[in-house]
Short mmCIF file of C-alpha atoms and ligand atoms in Angstrom, two decimals:
data_model
loop_
_atom_site.label_atom_id
_atom_site.label_comp_id
_atom_site.label_asym_id
_atom_site.label_seq_id
_atom_site.Cartn_x
_atom_site.Cartn_y
_atom_site.Cartn_z
CA UNK A 12 1.27 21.40 8.01
CA UNK A 13 -1.64 18.73 7.52
CA UNK A 14 -0.81 15.54 5.58
CA UNK A 15 -2.88 13.90 3.03
CA UNK A 16 -2.11 10.44 4.44
CA UNK A 17 -1.25 9.28 7.89
CA UNK A 18 -0.06 5.80 8.16
CA UNK A 19 -0.65 4.46 11.65
CA UNK A 20 0.53 0.95 12.66
CA UNK A 21 1.55 -1.04 15.84
CA UNK A 22 5.39 -1.49 15.69
CA UNK A 23 8.22 0.30 13.69
CA UNK A 24 8.53 -1.51 10.49
CA UNK A 25 4.79 -2.68 10.17
CA UNK A 26 4.08 0.22 7.55
CA UNK A 27 7.23 -0.52 5.63
CA UNK A 28 6.22 -4.24 5.27
CA UNK A 29 2.46 -3.64 4.15
CA UNK A 30 2.13 -0.14 2.51
CA UNK A 31 5.75 1.01 1.77
CA UNK A 32 5.18 1.03 -1.82
CA UNK A 33 1.82 2.72 -2.00
CA UNK A 34 3.33 5.70 0.36
CA UNK A 35 6.24 5.99 -2.09
CA UNK A 36 3.82 6.25 -4.89
CA UNK A 37 1.47 8.63 -3.21
CA UNK A 38 4.50 10.84 -2.53
CA UNK A 39 5.44 10.76 -6.24
CA UNK A 40 2.00 11.82 -7.11
CA UNK A 41 2.40 15.07 -4.81
CA UNK A 42 0.73 13.78 -1.72
CA UNK A 43 2.33 14.42 1.54
CA UNK A 44 2.37 11.48 4.40
CA UNK A 45 3.27 10.88 7.94
CA UNK A 46 4.18 7.73 9.84
CA UNK A 47 2.94 7.01 13.39
CA UNK A 48 4.28 3.81 15.12
CA UNK A 49 1.99 3.17 18.33
CA UNK A 50 4.74 1.19 20.17
CA UNK A 51 8.56 1.32 20.19
CA UNK A 52 8.86 -2.29 19.32
CA UNK A 53 10.35 -2.86 22.86
CA UNK A 54 9.52 -6.61 22.73
CA UNK A 55 11.49 -7.23 19.76
CA UNK A 56 14.10 -10.29 20.07
CA UNK A 57 16.42 -8.16 18.07
CA UNK A 58 17.68 -4.81 18.45
CA UNK A 59 16.86 -2.25 21.11
CA UNK A 60 14.17 0.53 21.01
CA UNK A 61 17.12 3.09 20.23
CA UNK A 62 18.48 1.13 17.38
CA UNK A 63 14.84 0.54 16.18
CA UNK A 64 14.08 4.23 16.44
CA UNK A 65 17.24 5.06 14.19
CA UNK A 66 16.23 2.58 11.66
CA UNK A 67 12.67 3.60 11.66
CA UNK A 68 13.71 7.24 11.02
CA UNK A 69 16.06 6.18 8.07
CA UNK A 70 13.05 4.13 6.54
CA UNK A 71 10.86 7.03 6.75
CA UNK A 72 13.36 9.32 4.95
CA UNK A 73 13.81 6.67 2.29
CA UNK A 74 9.86 6.44 1.66
CA UNK A 75 9.73 10.32 1.80
CA UNK A 76 7.55 10.67 4.86
CA UNK A 77 7.14 14.30 6.06
CA UNK A 78 7.71 12.79 9.71
CA UNK A 79 7.67 9.81 11.89
CA UNK A 80 6.10 9.76 15.41
CA UNK A 81 6.53 6.88 17.82
CA UNK A 82 3.98 6.69 20.87
CA UNK A 83 4.44 4.25 23.65
CA UNK A 84 1.25 2.25 24.13
CA UNK A 85 2.97 -1.05 24.94
CA UNK A 86 4.51 -3.52 22.52
CA UNK A 87 3.30 -7.03 23.26
CA UNK A 88 0.26 -5.82 24.95
CA UNK A 89 -0.89 -2.66 23.14
CA UNK A 90 -3.28 -0.56 25.34
CA UNK A 91 -6.60 1.00 23.84
CA UNK A 92 -8.19 2.62 26.61
CA UNK A 93 -9.55 5.93 26.48
CA UNK A 94 -6.31 7.40 27.54
CA UNK A 95 -4.76 5.86 24.51
CA UNK A 96 -7.72 6.59 22.23
CA UNK A 97 -7.37 10.24 23.00
CA UNK A 98 -3.63 10.28 22.18
CA UNK A 99 -4.49 8.79 18.65
CA UNK A 100 -7.37 11.41 18.16
CA UNK A 101 -5.04 14.32 19.18
CA UNK A 102 -2.33 12.96 16.56
CA UNK A 103 -5.08 12.74 14.03
CA UNK A 104 -6.39 16.19 14.74
CA UNK A 105 -3.03 17.65 14.84
CA UNK A 106 -2.04 16.38 11.33
CA UNK A 107 -5.45 16.39 9.68
CA UNK A 108 -4.98 13.43 7.17
CA UNK A 109 -7.70 13.09 4.52
CA UNK A 110 -6.87 9.21 4.53
CA UNK A 111 -5.57 7.14 7.21
CA UNK A 112 -3.95 3.64 6.54
CA UNK A 113 -3.97 1.32 9.27
CA UNK A 114 -3.64 -2.63 9.89
CA UNK A 115 -6.88 -4.76 9.06
CA UNK A 116 -8.16 -5.22 12.64
CA UNK A 117 -8.22 -9.08 12.18
CA UNK A 118 -5.09 -10.38 12.64
CA UNK A 119 -2.81 -13.29 14.35
CA UNK A 120 -0.86 -10.58 16.00
CA UNK A 121 -3.02 -9.15 18.89
CA UNK A 122 -1.12 -5.68 18.51
CA UNK A 123 -1.89 -5.40 14.91
CA UNK A 124 -5.48 -6.37 15.75
CA UNK A 125 -5.70 -3.82 18.44
CA UNK A 126 -3.96 -0.96 16.34
CA UNK A 127 -6.54 -1.45 13.56
CA UNK A 128 -9.51 -1.28 16.15
CA UNK A 129 -7.99 1.81 18.13
CA UNK A 130 -7.15 3.67 14.89
CA UNK A 131 -10.39 2.95 13.50
CA UNK A 132 -12.34 4.40 16.61
CA UNK A 133 -10.04 7.18 16.80
CA UNK A 134 -10.70 8.25 13.25
CA UNK A 135 -14.36 8.61 13.89
CA UNK A 136 -14.05 10.27 17.40
CA UNK A 137 -11.63 12.70 15.92
CA UNK A 138 -14.57 14.42 14.17
CA UNK A 139 -16.63 14.44 17.43
CA UNK A 140 -16.55 18.04 18.50
CA UNK A 141 -17.70 17.87 22.10
CA UNK A 142 -14.71 15.42 22.59
CA UNK A 143 -12.00 17.97 23.65
CA UNK A 144 -8.24 17.58 23.02
CA UNK A 145 -5.53 20.53 21.99
CA UNK A 146 -6.46 20.66 18.35
CA UNK A 147 -10.00 21.20 16.79
CA UNK A 148 -12.05 18.07 15.44
CA UNK A 149 -11.18 16.71 12.38
CA UNK A 150 -12.54 13.25 10.84
CA UNK A 151 -10.39 11.49 7.99
CA UNK A 152 -12.56 10.94 4.91
CA UNK A 153 -11.71 7.56 4.72
CA UNK A 154 -9.73 4.65 6.79
CA UNK A 155 -8.07 1.98 4.68
CA UNK A 156 -6.53 -1.17 5.95
CA UNK A 157 -3.69 -3.39 4.94
CA UNK A 158 -3.20 -7.00 5.76
CA UNK A 159 -0.24 -8.09 8.11
CA UNK A 160 0.28 -11.54 8.92
CA UNK A 161 -3.13 -12.73 7.84
CA UNK A 162 -3.83 -12.23 4.07
CA UNK A 163 -7.09 -10.97 3.54
CA UNK A 164 -8.93 -10.61 -0.03
CA UNK A 165 -7.80 -6.99 -1.11
CA UNK A 166 -10.44 -4.83 -2.37
CA UNK A 167 -8.26 -2.83 -4.49
CA UNK A 168 -4.41 -3.18 -5.75
CA UNK A 169 -1.92 -0.50 -5.96
CA UNK A 170 0.76 -0.90 -8.64
CA UNK A 171 3.98 -0.42 -7.08
CA UNK A 172 6.43 -1.91 -9.65
CA UNK A 173 8.15 1.42 -10.00
CA UNK A 174 8.70 1.69 -6.20
CA UNK A 175 9.73 -1.62 -5.20
CA UNK A 176 13.48 -0.91 -5.12
CA UNK A 177 12.55 2.08 -2.67
CA UNK A 178 10.30 -0.56 -0.63
CA UNK A 179 13.16 -2.82 -0.35
CA UNK A 180 15.32 -0.27 0.85
CA UNK A 181 13.13 1.07 3.51
CA UNK A 182 12.85 -2.80 4.82
CA UNK A 183 16.50 -3.06 4.71
CA UNK A 184 16.73 -0.14 6.86
CA UNK A 185 15.39 -2.23 9.66
CA UNK A 186 18.88 -4.03 9.87
CA UNK A 187 18.18 -5.39 13.34
CA UNK A 188 15.00 -7.03 12.71
CA UNK A 189 15.44 -8.62 9.04
CA UNK A 190 17.72 -11.22 7.30
CA UNK A 191 21.42 -9.69 6.93
CA UNK A 192 24.32 -11.80 5.97
CA UNK A 193 26.80 -12.24 9.03
CA UNK A 194 24.55 -10.93 11.57
CA UNK A 195 25.31 -12.30 15.16
CA UNK A 196 21.68 -11.35 16.66
CA UNK A 197 19.46 -14.30 17.88
CA UNK A 198 17.59 -15.89 14.97
CA UNK A 199 13.78 -15.01 14.79
CA UNK A 200 10.92 -15.80 12.10
CA UNK A 201 11.35 -12.12 10.57
CA UNK A 202 15.13 -12.57 10.45
CA UNK A 203 14.96 -15.64 8.17
CA UNK A 204 15.62 -14.72 4.51
CA UNK A 205 12.33 -16.76 3.77
CA UNK A 206 10.37 -13.65 5.49
CA UNK A 207 11.35 -10.86 3.12
CA UNK A 208 10.82 -13.43 0.32
CA UNK A 209 7.19 -13.99 1.50
CA UNK A 210 6.48 -10.55 1.71
CA UNK A 211 7.84 -9.73 -1.86
CA UNK A 212 5.91 -12.88 -2.99
CA UNK A 213 2.57 -11.49 -1.86
CA UNK A 214 3.32 -8.31 -3.84
CA UNK A 215 4.07 -10.34 -7.00
CA UNK A 216 0.90 -12.23 -6.39
CA UNK A 217 -1.11 -8.98 -6.05
CA UNK A 218 0.78 -7.78 -8.86
CA UNK A 219 -0.22 -10.77 -11.04
CA UNK A 220 -3.84 -9.85 -10.43
CA UNK A 221 -3.45 -6.77 -12.36
CA UNK A 222 -0.87 -7.80 -14.71
CA UNK A 223 1.97 -5.76 -13.27
CA UNK A 224 5.01 -7.03 -11.79
CA UNK A 225 4.50 -5.81 -8.00
CA UNK A 226 1.30 -4.71 -6.16
CA UNK A 227 0.19 -3.77 -2.73
CA UNK A 228 -3.47 -4.85 -1.63
CA UNK A 229 -5.92 -2.52 0.17
CA UNK A 230 -9.09 -3.09 1.88
CA UNK A 231 -11.15 -0.17 1.79
ZN1 ZN B 318 4.06 -5.60 13.67
#
């Protein structure tokens, strides 16, 4: 079953933190989407890959994803050689999305940067017939970018006011990663309450630009 949109990012939770509201909105409009995490998040200070996998499944259900797949391209050193490129090409061809969402390939976190580059290149090569994988060639119409750590000026804004509770719930599904009252896991930047406040403040700032409460910013 092809999907309209495929969101491909480096770590489980990257998608929820950047474009969860947009995906929920697309789903409401009748567009099917899937999520692909390029790594298992095994370098995270908190949680384990197994815990993160369960959390990621739950978050995908909350947003209404058709599926969530996880590759193992190396958290904290994401590989983007030909083998990895072919793996992403195959995923794009298998799901035949019209639009692919991915991190903007300029970010403080090298995994995010590499993910954006890898996915951008794979989207193009996926349409090249002479590059053979199991499924036939398919080139998405558009690759669209979301800011992660670095904030880039968005080129258009998506009103996600109606979906902000869903987005919050999807983020909270990553219990091991983010702030939770009474948690005994080691402290991290992401687990401070201020981190989720910052993520929400960004949505408020983007919202103010289009006179709504919350928005997500997109670079096309
Ligand atoms: Zn990340």
